[in-house]
DNA sequence: TCAGTCACTTACGTCGAGGTAAGTTATGGG
DNA sequence: CCCATAACTTACCTCGACGTAAGTGACTGA
């Protein structure tokens, strides 16, 4: 058996080029949920800082429950900081951290990919379905 | 009211910089599921072409059911091509398309981000949890 | 006194992603 | 005759993501 048969074997830990594969999966799972990207991108478009109700209006279709839990997850992951102002009615502002802002770069790469290739995906799906 | 109050308003369609927001969400949802990235990255590491059982061994923990459905989705989206060889026992090979290979670039950006920033995410989570 | 505001939380129900295990098909080899 | 093999499919179940709707608390202005 030569090297050509060996090269087909794959070290399980080597997926994702030796980084922690589970970290990559967790990250993708997080930003792959229904609302996280929209909230992150909207927060960025709003200048990196906005209050709850602004985000609610900025992300069409999101409910208070989902916005709340999405923001809570982002806060827990260190992507945003939550600041409470002790007023009545209450005011809460969310600000992107440096960590969160850094995530925007690779995310934008996917956004661009979708812009350029999604039509092709749609066509492939149509071809596959009619048959 | 000046421009500073207007700028906080957000055109719903403008999320993701005017590309189709739903396409971006669908894309993220697809590669954000449990197995797709692992399958795609493994297929790439195996030279862009591999048979079912090779992928099964390459992706630790995946079941035949999930590998089968993940590959079917990738095929439907035009990311891989399925080739059947009429032999016994059967042989089926999966090959990445140009479209699929193009997706690797932005995906690698996220992999790199995880490599460099995941430790920081873990720390943020710990800080958040103990409190 | 009462309604309105904001930023939530709680309760409840649905639906689909994903896990486990077993079955299937066709054939060559012992 | 029977088993192994590859690449699946099918049946069944669980659990969590997500939706909807209503409640909450503290204060202000009418």
Coordinates of C-alpha atoms (C1' of nucleotides) in Angstrom, one line a residue:
Chain A
X1 CA 0.0 0.0 0.0
X2 CA 1.4 3.3 -1.1
X3 CA 1.0 6.8 0.2
X4 CA -2.0 7.3 -2.1
X5 CA -4.1 5.0 0.1
X6 CA -2.8 6.5 3.3
X7 CA -3.7 10.1 2.3
X8 CA -7.4 9.2 2.3
X9 CA -7.3 8.6 6.0
X10 CA -8.2 11.6 8.1
X11 CA -7.2 12.4 11.6
X12 CA -10.5 13.2 13.4
X13 CA -8.9 16.1 15.3
X14 CA -7.7 17.6 12.0
X15 CA -11.0 18.8 10.7
X16 CA -11.0 22.5 10.4
X17 CA -7.3 22.6 10.1
X18 CA -6.4 21.5 13.6
X19 CA -8.4 24.2 15.4
X20 CA -10.9 23.0 18.0
X21 CA -13.6 21.5 15.8
X22 CA -16.3 21.8 18.5
X23 CA -15.6 25.5 18.9
X24 CA -16.3 26.0 15.2
X25 CA -19.5 24.0 15.4
X26 CA -20.6 26.0 18.5
X27 CA -19.9 29.3 16.8
X28 CA -21.8 28.2 13.6
X29 CA -24.7 27.0 15.7
X30 CA -24.9 30.3 17.5
X31 CA -24.9 32.6 14.5
X32 CA -26.9 30.0 12.6
X33 CA -30.0 30.4 14.8
X34 CA -33.0 32.4 13.6
X35 CA -32.2 35.9 14.9
X36 CA -28.6 36.4 15.9
X37 CA -27.2 37.7 12.7
X38 CA -30.1 40.1 12.2
X39 CA -29.6 41.4 15.7
X40 CA -25.9 41.7 15.3
X41 CA -26.0 43.4 11.9
X42 CA -28.8 45.7 13.0
X43 CA -26.9 46.7 16.1
X44 CA -23.9 47.5 13.9
X45 CA -26.0 49.5 11.4
X46 CA -27.5 51.5 14.4
X47 CA -24.0 52.6 15.2
X48 CA -22.9 49.8 17.5
X49 CA -25.2 51.0 20.3
X50 CA -29.0 50.9 20.6
X51 CA -31.8 50.3 23.1
X52 CA -34.1 47.4 23.2
X53 CA -37.0 49.1 21.5
X54 CA -34.8 50.3 18.7
X55 CA -33.6 46.8 17.9
X56 CA -37.2 45.6 18.1
X57 CA -38.2 48.0 15.4
X58 CA -35.0 47.4 13.4
X59 CA -35.4 43.6 13.1
X60 CA -38.8 43.0 11.4
X61 CA -40.7 40.0 12.8
X62 CA -38.8 39.4 16.0
X63 CA -40.8 39.1 19.2
X64 CA -39.8 40.5 22.5
X65 CA -39.1 37.1 23.8
X66 CA -36.7 36.2 21.1
X67 CA -35.0 39.5 21.1
X68 CA -34.5 39.3 24.8
X69 CA -33.0 35.8 24.7
X70 CA -30.9 36.5 21.7
X71 CA -29.4 39.6 23.4
X72 CA -28.9 37.5 26.6
X73 CA -26.9 35.0 24.7
X74 CA -24.8 37.6 23.0
X75 CA -24.1 39.2 26.3
X76 CA -23.1 35.9 27.8
X77 CA -20.7 35.3 24.9
X78 CA -19.1 38.7 25.4
X79 CA -20.4 40.1 22.1
X80 CA -22.5 42.9 23.6
X81 CA -22.6 44.8 26.9
X82 CA -25.9 45.6 28.5
X83 CA -26.2 48.9 30.3
X84 CA -29.2 49.7 32.5
X85 CA -30.3 53.3 33.3
X86 CA -32.4 53.5 36.5
X87 CA -35.2 55.6 35.0
X88 CA -38.9 55.2 34.6
X89 CA -39.9 53.9 32.2
X90 CA -36.7 51.8 32.1
X91 CA -34.0 52.4 29.6
X92 CA -31.5 49.7 28.6
X93 CA -28.8 50.1 26.0
X94 CA -26.8 47.4 24.2
X95 CA -23.4 48.1 22.9
X96 CA -21.2 45.8 20.7
X97 CA -17.9 44.9 22.2
X98 CA -14.6 44.7 20.4
X99 CA -15.0 40.9 20.3
X100 CA -18.4 41.4 18.6
X101 CA -17.1 43.9 16.2
X102 CA -14.3 41.6 15.2
X103 CA -16.9 38.9 14.3
X104 CA -18.5 41.3 11.7
X105 CA -15.6 40.8 9.3
X106 CA -15.9 37.0 8.7
X107 CA -19.7 37.3 8.9
X108 CA -19.7 39.9 6.2
X109 CA -17.8 37.4 4.0
X110 CA -20.8 35.1 4.2
X111 CA -23.2 37.9 3.5
X112 CA -21.2 38.7 0.4
X113 CA -21.2 35.1 -0.6
X114 CA -25.0 34.9 -0.3
X115 CA -25.3 38.1 -2.4
X116 CA -23.2 36.6 -5.2
X117 CA -24.2 32.9 -5.2
X118 CA -27.7 32.6 -3.8
X119 CA -29.3 32.7 -7.2
X120 CA -27.2 29.8 -8.2
X121 CA -28.3 27.8 -5.1
X122 CA -32.0 28.6 -6.0
X123 CA -31.5 27.2 -9.5
X124 CA -29.8 24.1 -8.2
X125 CA -32.7 23.5 -5.8
X126 CA -35.2 23.9 -8.7
X127 CA -33.3 21.5 -10.9
X128 CA -33.2 18.9 -8.0
X129 CA -36.9 19.3 -7.1
X130 CA -38.4 18.8 -10.6
X131 CA -37.3 15.3 -11.2
Chain B
X1 CA -35.6 67.0 14.8
X2 CA -32.2 66.8 13.1
X3 CA -30.4 64.2 11.1
X4 CA -29.1 62.6 14.3
X5 CA -32.6 61.3 15.2
X6 CA -33.3 60.2 11.7
X7 CA -30.2 58.1 11.4
X8 CA -31.5 55.8 14.1
X9 CA -34.3 54.7 11.9
X10 CA -33.5 51.6 9.9
X11 CA -35.0 50.4 6.6
X12 CA -36.0 46.8 7.2
X13 CA -34.8 45.8 3.8
X14 CA -31.4 47.3 4.5
X15 CA -30.2 44.7 7.0
X16 CA -27.2 42.9 5.6
X17 CA -26.3 45.9 3.4
X18 CA -29.3 45.6 1.0
X19 CA -28.7 42.0 0.0
X20 CA -31.6 39.7 0.4
X21 CA -31.7 39.3 4.2
X22 CA -33.6 36.0 4.0
X23 CA -31.0 34.4 1.8
X24 CA -28.4 35.3 4.4
X25 CA -30.5 33.7 7.1
X26 CA -31.1 30.6 5.1
X27 CA -27.4 30.2 4.3
X28 CA -26.5 30.6 8.0
X29 CA -29.2 28.2 9.0
X30 CA -27.9 25.6 6.6
X31 CA -24.2 25.7 7.5
X32 CA -25.2 26.2 11.1
X33 CA -26.8 22.8 11.5
X34 CA -25.0 20.1 13.4
X35 CA -23.1 18.3 10.6
X36 CA -22.8 20.4 7.4
X37 CA -19.5 22.2 8.1
X38 CA -17.9 19.0 9.2
X39 CA -19.0 17.2 6.1
X40 CA -17.9 20.0 3.8
X41 CA -14.5 20.5 5.5
X42 CA -13.9 16.8 5.6
X43 CA -14.8 16.4 1.9
X44 CA -12.4 19.2 1.1
X45 CA -9.6 17.6 3.2
X46 CA -10.2 14.3 1.4
X47 CA -9.4 16.0 -1.9
X48 CA -12.8 17.3 -2.8
X49 CA -14.1 13.8 -3.7
X50 CA -14.9 10.8 -1.4
X51 CA -17.3 8.0 -1.0
X52 CA -19.9 7.6 1.7
X53 CA -18.0 5.3 4.0
X54 CA -14.9 7.6 3.8
X55 CA -16.9 10.5 5.0
X56 CA -18.5 8.4 7.7
X57 CA -15.1 7.6 9.1
X58 CA -13.8 11.2 8.6
X59 CA -16.6 12.8 10.6
X60 CA -16.5 11.3 14.1
X61 CA -19.8 10.8 15.7
X62 CA -22.0 11.2 12.6
X63 CA -24.7 8.5 12.0
X64 CA -25.5 7.1 8.5
X65 CA -28.9 8.8 8.7
X66 CA -27.5 12.2 9.4
X67 CA -24.6 11.8 6.8
X68 CA -27.2 10.8 4.2
X69 CA -29.5 13.7 4.9
X70 CA -26.7 16.2 5.1
X71 CA -25.3 15.0 1.8
X72 CA -28.7 15.1 0.2
X73 CA -29.2 18.7 1.3
X74 CA -25.8 19.7 -0.1
X75 CA -26.6 18.0 -3.3
X76 CA -29.9 19.8 -3.6
X77 CA -28.2 23.1 -3.0
X78 CA -25.7 22.4 -5.7
X79 CA -22.7 22.1 -3.4
X80 CA -21.8 18.5 -4.2
X81 CA -22.5 16.1 -7.0
X82 CA -23.5 12.5 -6.3
X83 CA -22.1 9.8 -8.6
X84 CA -23.3 6.2 -8.4
X85 CA -21.3 3.3 -9.7
X86 CA -23.5 0.3 -10.5
X87 CA -21.4 -2.3 -8.7
X88 CA -22.0 -4.7 -5.9
X89 CA -21.5 -3.8 -3.1
X90 CA -22.6 -0.3 -4.2
X91 CA -20.1 2.5 -4.6
X92 CA -21.2 6.2 -4.5
X93 CA -18.8 9.1 -4.7
X94 CA -19.5 12.7 -3.7
X95 CA -17.6 15.6 -5.3
X96 CA -17.6 19.2 -4.4
X97 CA -18.8 21.6 -7.1
X98 CA -17.2 24.9 -7.9
X99 CA -20.1 26.6 -6.0
X100 CA -19.2 24.5 -2.9
X101 CA -15.6 25.2 -3.2
X102 CA -16.3 28.9 -3.4
X103 CA -18.1 28.7 0.0
X104 CA -15.0 27.4 1.6
X105 CA -13.3 30.8 1.6
X106 CA -15.8 32.7 3.8
X107 CA -16.3 29.6 5.9
X108 CA -12.6 29.5 6.6
X109 CA -12.9 33.1 7.8
X110 CA -15.2 31.9 10.6
X111 CA -13.0 28.9 11.3
X112 CA -10.1 31.3 11.8
X113 CA -12.1 33.6 14.0
X114 CA -13.0 30.7 16.2
X115 CA -9.3 29.8 16.4
X116 CA -8.4 33.3 17.6
X117 CA -11.3 34.3 19.7
X118 CA -13.0 31.3 21.1
X119 CA -11.0 31.3 24.3
X120 CA -12.2 34.9 24.9
X121 CA -15.8 33.7 24.4
X122 CA -15.3 30.9 27.0
X123 CA -14.0 33.5 29.5
X124 CA -16.9 35.8 28.9
X125 CA -19.3 32.9 29.5
X126 CA -17.6 32.0 32.8
X127 CA -17.7 35.5 34.0
X128 CA -21.4 35.7 33.1
X129 CA -22.3 32.4 34.7
X130 CA -20.7 32.9 38.1
X131 CA -22.8 35.8 39.3
Chain C
dT1 C1' -57.6 57.0 39.9
dC2 C1' -56.3 55.3 35.7
dA3 C1' -54.0 54.7 31.5
dG4 C1' -49.5 54.7 29.2
dT5 C1' -44.6 53.6 28.7
dC6 C1' -40.5 50.4 28.5
dA7 C1' -38.2 46.3 29.0
dC8 C1' -38.8 42.6 30.0
dT9 C1' -40.7 37.4 32.0
dT10 C1' -43.9 33.5 32.2
dA11 C1' -46.8 30.1 30.5
dC12 C1' -48.1 27.2 27.0
dG13 C1' -48.1 24.8 22.7
dT14 C1' -46.0 23.2 18.1
dC15 C1' -42.8 21.4 15.1
dG16 C1' -38.7 19.8 13.3
dA17 C1' -33.8 18.5 14.1
dG18 C1' -31.5 14.9 15.5
dG19 C1' -30.5 10.3 18.0
dT20 C1' -30.9 5.0 18.0
dA21 C1' -31.8 0.8 16.0
dA22 C1' -33.3 -2.2 12.7
dG23 C1' -34.4 -3.3 7.9
dT24 C1' -33.2 -3.4 2.7
dT25 C1' -31.0 -4.7 -1.8
dA26 C1' -28.0 -7.2 -4.7
dT27 C1' -24.2 -10.1 -5.3
dG28 C1' -19.9 -12.7 -4.7
dG29 C1' -17.4 -15.9 -1.8
dG30 C1' -16.9 -20.0 1.5
Chain D
dC1 C1' -27.1 -21.9 2.0
dC2 C1' -25.6 -18.2 4.3
dC3 C1' -23.0 -14.4 5.4
dA4 C1' -20.6 -10.1 4.6
dT5 C1' -20.5 -5.6 2.3
dA6 C1' -21.9 -0.6 1.0
dA7 C1' -25.1 2.7 1.0
dC8 C1' -28.6 3.7 2.3
dT9 C1' -34.0 4.0 4.3
dT10 C1' -37.6 3.5 7.8
dA11 C1' -39.6 3.7 12.3
dC12 C1' -39.8 5.7 16.5
dC13 C1' -38.7 8.8 20.1
dT14 C1' -36.9 13.0 22.6
dC15 C1' -35.9 17.5 23.3
dG16 C1' -35.2 22.2 22.5
dA17 C1' -36.0 26.2 19.3
dC18 C1' -39.4 29.2 18.4
dG19 C1' -44.2 31.4 18.3
dT20 C1' -48.2 33.6 20.7
dA21 C1' -50.2 35.9 24.3
dA22 C1' -50.5 37.7 28.6
dG23 C1' -48.6 39.4 32.9
dT24 C1' -45.3 42.6 35.7
dG25 C1' -43.2 46.7 38.1
dA26 C1' -42.4 51.4 38.7
dC27 C1' -43.3 55.8 37.8
dT28 C1' -45.6 59.9 35.1
dG29 C1' -49.0 62.8 33.4
dA30 C1' -54.1 63.6 32.8

